[in-house]
Coordinates of C-alpha atoms in Angstrom, one line a residue:
M2 CA 52.6 132.6 100.9
E3 CA 55.3 133.7 103.4
T4 CA 58.0 132.9 100.8
D5 CA 56.2 134.9 98.1
G6 CA 55.9 137.9 100.5
L7 CA 59.6 137.7 101.3
D8 CA 60.4 137.6 97.6
V9 CA 58.3 140.8 97.0
L10 CA 60.1 142.6 99.9
V11 CA 63.5 141.6 98.6
T12 CA 62.6 142.8 95.1
E13 CA 61.4 146.1 96.4
Q14 CA 64.5 146.5 98.6
K15 CA 66.7 145.7 95.6
K16 CA 64.9 148.4 93.5
E17 CA 65.3 151.0 96.3
V18 CA 69.0 150.1 96.6
M19 CA 69.5 150.6 92.9
D20 CA 67.6 154.0 93.0
A21 CA 69.7 155.1 96.0
A22 CA 72.9 154.1 94.2
S23 CA 71.8 156.1 91.1
L24 CA 71.0 159.1 93.3
S25 CA 74.3 158.8 95.0
S26 CA 76.0 158.8 91.6
D27 CA 74.1 161.9 90.5
L28 CA 75.0 163.7 93.7
D29 CA 78.6 162.8 93.2
L30 CA 78.6 164.2 89.7
A31 CA 76.9 167.4 90.9
F32 CA 79.5 167.7 93.7
R33 CA 82.4 167.4 91.2
L34 CA 80.9 170.0 88.9
Q35 CA 80.4 172.4 91.8
M36 CA 84.0 171.8 92.9
E37 CA 85.3 172.6 89.4
E38 CA 83.3 175.8 89.3
A39 CA 84.7 176.8 92.7
M40 CA 88.3 176.1 91.7
G41 CA 87.7 178.2 88.5
A42 CA 86.4 181.1 90.5
S43 CA 89.3 180.8 92.9
R44 CA 91.8 181.1 90.0
N45 CA 89.9 184.3 88.7
L46 CA 90.2 185.8 92.1
Q47 CA 94.0 185.2 92.2
T48 CA 94.3 187.0 88.8
L49 CA 92.4 190.0 90.0
S50 CA 94.2 190.2 93.3
S51 CA 97.4 191.6 91.7
S52 CA 95.6 194.6 90.1
S53 CA 93.6 195.5 93.3
L54 CA 96.5 194.9 95.8
K55 CA 96.3 198.5 97.2
L56 CA 92.5 198.4 97.5
T57 CA 92.5 195.1 99.4
S58 CA 95.4 196.2 101.7
S59 CA 93.3 199.1 102.9
L60 CA 90.4 196.8 103.8
P61 CA 90.1 195.2 107.3
S62 CA 91.9 191.9 107.7
S63 CA 88.8 190.1 108.8
S64 CA 87.0 190.8 105.6
S65 CA 90.0 189.7 103.5
S66 CA 90.1 186.4 105.3
T67 CA 86.4 185.9 104.9
V68 CA 86.5 186.3 101.1
S69 CA 89.7 184.3 100.3
E70 CA 89.1 181.2 102.5
P71 CA 86.9 178.4 100.9
P72 CA 84.7 176.2 103.1
L73 CA 87.1 173.2 102.9
A74 CA 86.0 171.6 106.2
S75 CA 82.4 171.4 105.2
T76 CA 83.4 170.0 101.8
L77 CA 85.4 167.2 103.3
K78 CA 82.6 166.4 105.7
I79 CA 80.1 166.0 102.8
S80 CA 82.6 163.9 100.9
E81 CA 83.0 161.5 103.9
E82 CA 79.2 161.2 104.3
E83 CA 78.7 160.3 100.7
E84 CA 81.5 157.7 100.9
D85 CA 79.9 156.1 103.9
M86 CA 76.5 156.0 102.1
S87 CA 78.1 154.4 99.1
Y88 CA 79.7 151.8 101.2
A89 CA 76.4 151.0 103.0
L90 CA 74.7 150.7 99.7
R91 CA 77.3 148.2 98.5
L92 CA 76.9 146.1 101.6
Q93 CA 73.2 146.0 101.2
A94 CA 73.5 145.0 97.6
L95 CA 75.8 142.1 98.6
E96 CA 73.3 141.0 101.3
I97 CA 70.5 140.9 98.7
E98 CA 72.8 139.0 96.2
K99 CA 73.6 136.5 99.0
F100 CA 69.9 136.0 99.7
E101 CA 69.2 135.3 96.1
Q102 CA 72.0 132.8 95.9
E103 CA 70.8 131.0 99.0
K104 CA 67.4 130.8 97.5
K105 CA 68.8 129.4 94.2
D106 CA 70.8 126.8 96.1
G107 CA 67.7 125.8 98.0
F108 CA 65.8 125.1 94.8
Q109 CA 68.8 123.1 93.4
S110 CA 69.0 121.0 96.6
Q111 CA 65.3 120.3 96.4
E112 CA 65.6 119.3 92.8
E113 CA 68.5 117.0 93.6
I114 CA 66.6 115.4 96.5
R115 CA 63.6 114.8 94.2
R116 CA 65.9 113.3 91.5
L117 CA 67.5 111.0 94.0
S118 CA 64.1 110.0 95.3
D119 CA 62.9 109.1 91.8
Q120 CA 66.1 107.2 91.2
I121 CA 65.7 105.2 94.4
R122 CA 62.1 104.5 93.5
V123 CA 63.1 103.1 90.1
V124 CA 65.9 101.0 91.6
S125 CA 63.5 99.6 94.3
H126 CA 60.9 98.8 91.6
D127 CA 63.5 97.0 89.5
A128 CA 64.7 94.9 92.4
K129 CA 61.1 94.0 93.2
F130 CA 60.5 93.0 89.6
A131 CA 63.7 90.9 89.4
R132 CA 62.7 89.1 92.6
A133 CA 59.3 88.3 91.2
V134 CA 60.8 86.9 88.1
K135 CA 63.2 84.8 90.1
E136 CA 60.5 83.4 92.3
M137 CA 58.1 82.6 89.4
P138 CA 57.7 78.9 88.8
D139 CA 59.2 77.4 85.6
E140 CA 55.8 76.3 84.3
E141 CA 54.3 79.8 84.7
W142 CA 57.4 81.3 83.1
E143 CA 57.0 79.1 80.1
D144 CA 53.4 80.0 79.7
T145 CA 53.2 83.7 80.5
G146 CA 56.8 84.8 80.9
D147 CA 57.0 86.6 77.6
W148 CA 53.9 88.8 78.6
F149 CA 54.9 89.3 82.2
E150 CA 55.1 93.0 83.1
D151 CA 54.9 95.2 86.1
P152 CA 54.7 98.9 85.1
I153 CA 56.2 101.4 87.6
E154 CA 53.7 103.5 89.4
P155 CA 53.4 107.2 88.5
S156 CA 55.7 109.4 90.6
R157 CA 54.1 110.5 93.9
E158 CA 55.6 112.9 96.3
Y159 CA 55.9 111.0 99.6
P160 CA 56.5 112.9 102.8
F161 CA 60.0 112.8 104.2
R162 CA 60.6 111.1 107.6
L163 CA 62.3 112.7 110.6
Y164 CA 63.7 110.4 113.3
F165 CA 65.2 112.2 116.3
K166 CA 66.5 111.4 119.8
G167 CA 67.5 113.7 122.6
M168 CA 69.5 111.5 125.0
I169 CA 70.5 112.1 128.6
S170 CA 73.1 109.8 130.2
N171 CA 74.7 109.9 133.7
E172 CA 78.3 108.9 133.4
Y173 CA 81.0 108.5 136.1
V174 CA 84.0 110.5 135.1
Q175 CA 87.1 111.0 137.3
G176 CA 85.4 110.3 140.6
S177 CA 82.2 112.2 140.0
W178 CA 78.9 111.7 138.2
K179 CA 78.2 113.9 135.2
S180 CA 75.1 114.4 133.1
L181 CA 75.9 114.4 129.4
S182 CA 73.4 115.1 126.7
A183 CA 73.4 114.6 122.9
M184 CA 71.1 114.5 119.9
G185 CA 70.8 112.2 117.0
I186 CA 68.8 113.2 113.9
V187 CA 68.1 111.3 110.7
I188 CA 66.1 112.6 107.8
C189 CA 64.9 110.0 105.3
D190 CA 62.8 110.0 102.1
G191 CA 59.6 108.2 101.8
Y192 CA 61.4 104.9 101.2
D193 CA 63.5 105.2 104.4
N194 CA 66.7 106.0 102.4
V195 CA 68.9 108.3 104.5
V196 CA 69.2 111.8 103.2
L197 CA 70.9 113.6 106.2
E198 CA 72.4 112.5 109.5
I199 CA 73.2 114.9 112.4
E200 CA 75.2 113.8 115.4
K201 CA 75.7 116.7 117.9
A202 CA 76.6 117.1 121.6
G203 CA 74.2 119.0 123.8
E204 CA 74.4 121.0 127.0
N205 CA 75.0 119.3 130.3
D206 CA 72.6 118.9 133.2
L207 CA 69.4 118.9 131.0
R208 CA 66.1 117.2 131.6
R209 CA 64.9 114.7 129.1
G210 CA 62.0 116.8 127.8
V211 CA 64.4 119.7 127.1
A212 CA 66.8 117.5 125.3
E213 CA 64.1 115.9 123.2
A214 CA 62.6 119.3 122.3
K215 CA 66.0 120.8 121.3
S216 CA 66.6 117.7 119.1
L217 CA 63.3 118.2 117.4
I218 CA 64.0 121.8 116.8
E219 CA 67.3 121.0 115.3
G220 CA 65.8 118.4 113.0
L221 CA 62.9 120.6 111.8
T222 CA 65.4 123.4 111.1
A223 CA 67.6 121.1 109.0
A224 CA 64.5 119.9 107.1
L225 CA 63.5 123.5 106.3
S226 CA 67.0 124.2 105.1
L227 CA 66.6 121.4 102.6
N228 CA 63.3 123.0 101.4
I229 CA 61.3 120.0 102.7
R230 CA 57.6 120.9 103.0
Q231 CA 56.0 117.5 103.8
I232 CA 57.4 115.6 106.8
D233 CA 56.4 112.9 109.2
V234 CA 58.0 113.0 112.6
Y235 CA 58.7 109.8 114.6
C236 CA 59.3 110.0 118.3
D237 CA 59.4 107.6 121.3
Y238 CA 58.6 110.3 123.9
A239 CA 54.8 110.6 124.4
T240 CA 55.0 113.6 126.6
L241 CA 56.6 115.7 123.9
I242 CA 53.9 114.7 121.4
N243 CA 51.1 115.7 123.7
Q244 CA 52.8 119.0 124.5
V245 CA 53.4 119.8 120.8
Q246 CA 49.8 118.9 119.9
G247 CA 48.4 121.1 122.7
R248 CA 47.0 118.3 124.9
W249 CA 49.3 119.1 127.8
N250 CA 50.8 122.4 128.9
A251 CA 54.5 122.9 128.9
K252 CA 56.0 124.7 131.9
G253 CA 59.2 126.2 132.9
Q254 CA 62.2 126.0 130.5
L255 CA 60.2 123.7 128.2
G256 CA 57.5 126.3 127.4
P257 CA 59.5 128.5 125.0
L258 CA 60.9 125.4 123.2
I259 CA 57.4 124.0 122.5
D260 CA 56.3 127.4 121.2
Q261 CA 59.3 127.4 118.8
V262 CA 58.4 123.9 117.6
R263 CA 54.8 125.1 116.9
L264 CA 56.2 128.0 114.9
L265 CA 58.4 125.7 112.8
R266 CA 55.4 123.3 112.3
K267 CA 53.4 126.1 110.6
K268 CA 56.1 126.4 107.9
F269 CA 55.4 122.9 106.6
D270 CA 52.6 122.1 104.2
S271 CA 52.1 118.7 105.8
F272 CA 53.2 117.8 109.4
H273 CA 52.4 114.7 111.4
M274 CA 53.9 113.3 114.6
Y275 CA 53.8 109.6 115.4
L276 CA 54.6 107.7 118.6
V277 CA 56.8 104.7 118.0
T278 CA 59.0 102.4 120.0
R279 CA 62.7 102.9 120.5
T280 CA 63.6 100.2 118.0
D281 CA 61.9 102.2 115.3
I282 CA 64.2 105.1 115.8
K283 CA 67.4 103.0 116.0
F284 CA 69.2 105.3 113.5
S285 CA 68.9 108.4 115.6
F286 CA 69.4 106.5 118.8
R287 CA 72.7 105.1 117.6
L288 CA 73.9 108.6 116.6
A289 CA 73.0 110.0 120.0
R290 CA 74.7 107.2 121.8
R291 CA 77.9 107.7 119.7
A292 CA 77.9 111.4 120.5
I293 CA 77.6 110.6 124.3
D294 CA 80.6 108.2 124.0
S295 CA 82.6 110.8 122.1
Q296 CA 82.0 113.3 124.9
L297 CA 82.9 110.7 127.6
T298 CA 86.1 109.9 125.8
K299 CA 87.1 113.5 125.5
A300 CA 86.2 114.3 129.1
T301 CA 88.2 111.3 130.4
N302 CA 91.2 112.1 128.3
S303 CA 91.2 115.8 129.2
N304 CA 90.8 115.1 132.9
A305 CA 93.4 112.4 132.9
S306 CA 96.1 114.1 131.0
N307 CA 95.2 117.8 131.7
T308 CA 97.1 118.8 128.6
L309 CA 96.4 120.6 125.3
K310 CA 95.2 118.7 122.3
Q311 CA 95.9 119.1 118.6
T312 CA 94.1 117.7 115.6
C313 CA 96.3 115.6 113.2
S314 CA 95.6 116.7 109.7
I315 CA 96.0 113.1 108.4
C316 CA 93.8 111.0 110.7
L317 CA 91.7 114.0 112.0
E318 CA 92.0 112.7 115.6
D319 CA 92.4 114.9 118.6
T320 CA 95.8 114.0 120.1
D321 CA 97.8 115.2 123.0
V322 CA 100.5 117.7 122.2
S323 CA 103.1 115.3 123.7
Q324 CA 102.1 112.7 121.1
M325 CA 102.4 115.1 118.1
F326 CA 105.6 115.3 116.1
M327 CA 106.9 118.5 114.6
V328 CA 109.0 118.3 111.5
D329 CA 112.3 120.2 111.8
G330 CA 112.6 123.0 109.3
C331 CA 108.9 123.4 108.3
A332 CA 107.1 123.0 111.7
H333 CA 104.3 120.8 110.3
R334 CA 102.8 118.6 113.0
Y335 CA 101.4 115.1 112.8
C336 CA 100.6 112.4 115.3
F337 CA 103.2 109.6 116.0
S338 CA 101.0 106.9 114.5
C339 CA 100.6 108.6 111.1
M340 CA 104.2 109.6 111.0
R341 CA 105.3 106.0 111.7
Q342 CA 103.1 104.6 108.9
H343 CA 104.3 107.3 106.5
V344 CA 108.0 106.6 107.2
E345 CA 107.5 102.9 107.0
V346 CA 105.8 103.1 103.5
Q347 CA 108.5 105.5 102.3
L348 CA 111.3 103.3 103.4
S349 CA 109.7 100.2 101.9
H350 CA 109.7 101.9 98.6
G351 CA 113.4 102.9 99.0
V352 CA 112.6 106.6 99.2
L353 CA 114.0 109.0 101.8
P354 CA 111.2 109.9 104.2
G355 CA 110.2 113.5 104.2
C356 CA 107.4 115.7 105.5
P357 CA 103.9 114.3 104.7
H358 CA 102.6 117.8 103.9
E359 CA 101.7 118.2 100.2
G360 CA 104.4 120.1 98.4
C361 CA 106.8 120.2 101.3
K362 CA 110.3 118.9 100.5
T363 CA 111.7 118.9 104.0
N364 CA 113.5 115.7 104.9
L365 CA 113.2 114.0 108.3
N366 CA 116.0 114.0 110.8
V367 CA 117.1 110.7 112.2
D368 CA 117.6 112.0 115.8
S369 CA 114.1 113.6 116.0
S370 CA 112.5 110.5 114.3
R371 CA 113.6 108.3 117.2
K372 CA 110.6 109.6 119.1
F373 CA 108.1 107.6 117.1
L374 CA 110.2 105.0 115.1
P375 CA 111.3 101.6 116.3
T376 CA 114.9 100.6 116.2
K377 CA 114.6 98.5 113.0
L378 CA 113.1 101.4 111.0
I379 CA 115.8 103.7 112.4
E380 CA 118.5 101.4 111.1
I381 CA 116.8 101.2 107.6
M382 CA 116.5 105.0 107.6
I383 CA 120.2 105.4 108.4
Q384 CA 121.1 103.0 105.6
R385 CA 118.9 105.0 103.1
L386 CA 120.6 108.2 104.2
E387 CA 124.0 106.7 103.6
E388 CA 122.9 105.5 100.2
A389 CA 121.5 108.8 99.3
A390 CA 124.7 110.6 100.4
I391 CA 126.7 108.7 97.8
P392 CA 126.2 109.8 94.1
E393 CA 125.0 107.2 91.7
T394 CA 128.3 107.2 89.7
D395 CA 130.3 106.9 92.9
K396 CA 128.5 103.9 94.4
L397 CA 130.5 100.7 94.8
Y398 CA 129.1 97.4 96.1
C399 CA 131.2 94.6 97.6
P400 CA 131.7 91.9 95.0
Y401 CA 131.2 89.0 97.5
P402 CA 127.6 87.7 97.1
K403 CA 127.1 87.2 100.9
C404 CA 128.1 90.8 101.7
S405 CA 127.2 93.4 98.9
A406 CA 128.0 96.3 101.3
L407 CA 127.7 99.8 99.8
M408 CA 130.9 101.8 99.6
S409 CA 132.1 105.0 98.0
K410 CA 134.5 104.6 95.1
R411 CA 136.1 107.9 95.8
E412 CA 136.8 107.0 99.4
M413 CA 138.2 103.6 98.5
Q414 CA 140.5 105.3 96.0
S415 CA 141.9 107.6 98.6
N416 CA 142.2 104.9 101.3
Q417 CA 144.7 102.5 99.8
Q418 CA 145.2 99.5 102.0
A419 CA 148.5 97.6 102.4
S420 CA 148.3 94.1 101.0
S421 CA 149.5 91.2 103.0
S422 CA 152.3 88.9 101.9
S423 CA 149.9 86.3 100.7
H424 CA 148.2 88.9 98.4
H425 CA 151.3 90.6 97.2
T426 CA 151.3 91.0 93.5
A427 CA 153.0 93.1 90.8
D428 CA 149.8 95.2 90.6
S429 CA 148.8 95.8 94.1
P430 CA 147.5 99.5 93.9
G431 CA 144.0 98.1 93.1
L432 CA 143.8 96.0 96.3
R433 CA 141.1 97.1 98.7
R434 CA 139.2 95.5 101.6
C435 CA 135.4 95.7 102.2
I436 CA 134.5 97.9 105.1
K437 CA 132.0 95.3 106.3
C438 CA 133.3 91.7 105.6
Q439 CA 137.0 92.7 105.2
G440 CA 137.2 90.6 102.0
P441 CA 139.9 91.7 99.5
F442 CA 138.8 92.8 96.1
C443 CA 140.1 94.7 93.1
L444 CA 139.0 98.3 92.8
N445 CA 139.6 98.4 89.1
C446 CA 137.8 95.1 88.1
I447 CA 135.2 95.1 91.0
V448 CA 135.8 91.4 91.5
P449 CA 137.3 89.4 94.4
W450 CA 141.0 89.9 94.5
H451 CA 142.9 88.1 91.7
S452 CA 146.0 87.0 93.5
R453 CA 149.4 87.0 91.7
M454 CA 148.1 88.5 88.4
T455 CA 147.4 91.9 87.0
C456 CA 144.0 93.3 86.0
W457 CA 145.0 92.8 82.4
Q458 CA 145.9 89.1 83.0
Y459 CA 142.7 88.5 84.9
K460 CA 140.6 89.9 82.0
I461 CA 142.5 87.8 79.5
R462 CA 141.9 84.6 81.5
N463 CA 138.2 85.6 82.3
P464 CA 136.8 87.1 79.1
Y465 CA 133.2 86.3 80.1
P466 CA 131.3 88.1 82.8
H467 CA 131.1 86.6 86.3
T468 CA 129.0 83.5 86.6
E469 CA 126.5 85.0 89.1
D470 CA 126.1 88.1 87.1
E471 CA 125.4 86.1 84.0
K472 CA 122.8 84.0 85.9
L473 CA 121.2 87.2 87.1
R474 CA 121.1 88.7 83.6
S475 CA 119.6 85.5 82.2
L476 CA 117.0 85.3 84.9
A477 CA 116.1 88.9 84.4
N478 CA 115.7 88.3 80.6
R479 CA 113.4 85.3 81.2
N480 CA 111.3 87.1 83.8
L481 CA 111.1 90.3 81.8
W482 CA 112.7 92.3 84.6
R483 CA 113.7 95.9 83.9
Q484 CA 116.7 97.9 84.9
C485 CA 116.5 101.4 86.2
V486 CA 118.4 103.8 83.8
K487 CA 119.5 106.0 86.6
C488 CA 120.7 103.6 89.4
K489 CA 120.9 100.3 87.4
H490 CA 118.7 98.5 90.0
M491 CA 116.7 95.5 88.8
I492 CA 112.9 95.9 89.1
E493 CA 110.2 93.2 88.8
L494 CA 106.5 93.9 88.1
A495 CA 104.6 91.7 90.5
E496 CA 101.3 93.4 90.2
G497 CA 99.8 96.8 89.3
C498 CA 100.3 99.2 86.5
Y499 CA 103.3 99.8 84.2
H500 CA 104.2 103.1 85.9
M501 CA 107.3 102.2 87.9
T502 CA 109.0 104.3 90.6
C503 CA 112.5 103.2 91.5
R504 CA 114.0 103.4 94.9
C505 CA 116.2 106.3 93.6
G506 CA 113.0 108.2 92.7
Y507 CA 113.3 107.7 88.9
E508 CA 110.0 107.1 87.2
F509 CA 109.7 105.2 84.0
C510 CA 107.5 102.9 81.8
Y511 CA 108.0 99.2 82.5
T512 CA 107.2 98.3 78.9
C513 CA 109.6 100.5 77.0
G514 CA 111.7 102.2 79.7
A515 CA 110.6 105.7 78.7
Q516 CA 110.8 108.3 81.5
W517 CA 107.7 109.7 83.2
R518 CA 107.7 113.4 83.8
N519 CA 105.4 115.2 86.2
K520 CA 103.4 112.0 86.8
K521 CA 102.7 111.7 83.0
P522 CA 104.2 109.2 80.5
T523 CA 106.3 110.3 77.6
C524 CA 105.4 107.2 75.5
S525 CA 102.2 105.8 74.1
C526 CA 102.3 102.4 75.8
K527 CA 99.3 101.2 77.7
L528 CA 99.2 101.9 81.4
W529 CA 98.1 98.5 82.7
D530 CA 97.1 94.9 81.8
E531 CA 94.3 93.0 83.4
H532 CA 96.6 90.0 84.0
N533 CA 98.5 92.2 86.5
I534 CA 95.4 93.6 88.1
V535 CA 92.9 90.7 88.4
Y536 CA 93.8 87.9 90.8
D537 CA 93.1 84.2 90.4
E538 CA 91.4 82.8 93.4
L539 CA 93.2 79.5 92.8
N540 CA 96.5 81.2 93.5
E541 CA 95.5 81.8 97.1
E542 CA 94.8 78.1 97.7
E543 CA 98.0 76.5 98.9
D544 CA 96.8 73.5 100.9
D545 CA 97.3 70.1 99.4
D546 CA 93.8 69.2 100.2
D547 CA 92.6 71.8 97.7
H548 CA 94.5 70.1 94.9
D549 CA 93.3 66.6 95.7
E550 CA 89.8 67.4 94.2
Y551 CA 91.4 67.4 90.8
Y552 CA 93.3 64.1 91.2
D553 CA 92.3 60.6 92.1
E554 CA 95.0 57.9 92.0
E555 CA 92.4 55.2 91.3
D556 CA 91.2 56.9 88.0
D557 CA 93.0 56.2 84.8
S558 CA 94.9 58.7 82.7
D559 CA 91.9 59.5 80.5
S560 CA 89.8 60.5 83.4
E561 CA 92.7 62.6 84.8
F562 CA 92.7 64.6 81.6
E563 CA 88.9 65.3 81.9
E564 CA 88.9 66.2 85.6
I565 CA 91.8 68.7 85.6
H566 CA 90.9 72.4 85.2
Y567 CA 93.5 74.7 83.7
D568 CA 93.1 78.4 84.5
D569 CA 96.3 79.3 82.6
P570 CA 96.2 78.9 78.7
L571 CA 99.9 78.0 78.8
C572 CA 99.2 75.1 81.2
D573 CA 96.5 73.8 78.9
M574 CA 98.7 74.0 75.9
Y575 CA 101.5 72.0 77.4
M576 CA 99.2 69.4 78.9
N577 CA 98.0 68.6 75.4
Y578 CA 101.5 68.8 73.8
Y579 CA 103.4 66.7 76.3
P580 CA 101.1 63.8 77.4
K581 CA 104.1 61.5 78.2
F582 CA 105.4 64.0 80.7
F583 CA 101.9 64.2 82.2
N584 CA 101.6 60.4 82.6
L585 CA 105.0 60.0 84.2
K586 CA 104.8 62.9 86.6
G587 CA 101.0 63.0 87.3
P588 CA 98.7 66.0 87.5
K589 CA 99.6 66.9 91.1
Y590 CA 103.1 67.7 90.1
L591 CA 101.9 70.0 87.3
V592 CA 99.4 71.7 89.6
D593 CA 102.3 72.5 92.1
C594 CA 104.5 73.6 89.2
F595 CA 102.1 75.9 87.4
W596 CA 100.4 77.5 90.4
T597 CA 103.7 78.6 91.9
N598 CA 104.0 81.8 90.0
Q599 CA 101.5 82.6 87.2
Q600 CA 103.1 85.9 86.6
S601 CA 106.4 84.4 85.2
G602 CA 105.1 82.7 82.0
R603 CA 108.4 82.5 80.2
L604 CA 110.2 81.1 83.2
R605 CA 107.5 78.5 83.5
E606 CA 107.9 77.6 79.8
W607 CA 111.7 77.2 80.1
E608 CA 111.5 75.0 83.2
L609 CA 108.9 72.8 81.6
E610 CA 111.0 72.3 78.5
V611 CA 114.0 71.2 80.5
A612 CA 111.9 68.8 82.6
V613 CA 110.3 67.3 79.6
T614 CA 113.6 66.8 77.8
K615 CA 115.0 64.9 80.8
V616 CA 111.9 62.7 81.1
V617 CA 111.6 61.8 77.4
D618 CA 115.3 61.1 77.1

């Protein structure tokens, strides 16, 4: 009834606002017409003034000024008043529109709660039915299983449940005792499924009754905001229940709070309060206790440090300003812990660390990053900066396998080193030494220094690529590695999707090598394969005892074939194709061989063929 009356009032007020707006528009139109008539009359007076100049000059000056001056001040005043009235009408219309939108949102939230309650009721019934089928004896299932049914009950609107707790705790903080209060509120549906949780700190130095009453008011207000009209309230404080029900009188500060609870109670169609034990309100009790602990932590930290705090936008934790890092150039601030994790992940992917803020392209400075980074990460960061400072076409790596230091080809060309007598040749301009290992190498051939021969002679005597390079290329072909088009680095897909991001920042498809632009592929290849996503539990078992269950030395070879389980189809194929290799080596060797790396199928095939050839021969 109260809601219907409010709707009627809002409708009437809306009609009055529309009438007032229409009247204001009519008055504005009349005012403009009147102004046009006044301006026309003024122009006619100016025309007649030239013909009657002598007559008007003989008249008194006061009368002349009275006729010629229009009432401009009063006109402006009327215009300002009309403008203020129009602005007030617009504000009132916005308030009415806001009220209607809130009412509409309330209906939608109520419908959503009802839908979720029905869905939970169906799920609960299905679980109960499945449990009954599982527990049914086999004989009964064979006799009546085909006719067994348990229809769901018609939908009934169960009252919602409100659990609340107003907690008072005396804590010892920085040499003195302080009384902290908090409230924990949980609203559940008729099946005790949580709908809303409220965890809130209260005022200090409160009595328990006041804290409990304020917590109840907060919970009832939240329930009304959700358009809940039937509610059961559960409380562990008998005094509050007796005061709300009118059995006991509330005095002092508690009196107005109890009156407010009674007013809120009248807004519900069904309202009941029940006295329960503390264990029955464990949800709200836990929330209140957590709010107390949060207050205690903040009080301790603020008193101990006596410094300002800032909230990190990544972890959302309140951190001392001294533990916040500000990025040079953009002034974005984050805590040391989040910055350390961000830089570590960026460096592990071979990317220069920058500001974590979305869309910000500011790079981090090494000197300022020493505040939160350990020495090891600082060294890696310096190395990444040195690599990024050298263009891709100008990068040069030491040809010695144990070194592979990065150098600049342009700097090496400008810094020609004098060769020693032992390395003196007819073509010494290409002789350079590594900046790290000091090993001599040829700048033209990018190989260790070829003593006493020119580059042309070296290429004639060594027409094929370097042995290590050929092995790497062969290994990459067998393992299906891919080479970055931009920086020529080798990349292996160990797990995940086919969208690859190189350490240089180039993104491409692992299947065909096509470039990704703006996080979108330019090819039609599939994005992922389940073999690279789904893990095999047997891969994680590395103990020898786990493999012994498949092999028993006392059994014969036939039983060995029957007891071994092959998760990989390739293993099963080769076990059937090479029985002689199986008998000679035994199943345990094969288990160790094939469980080493199930991602490298072709490499596994090649190794097996070589091993079988040696055993058979």
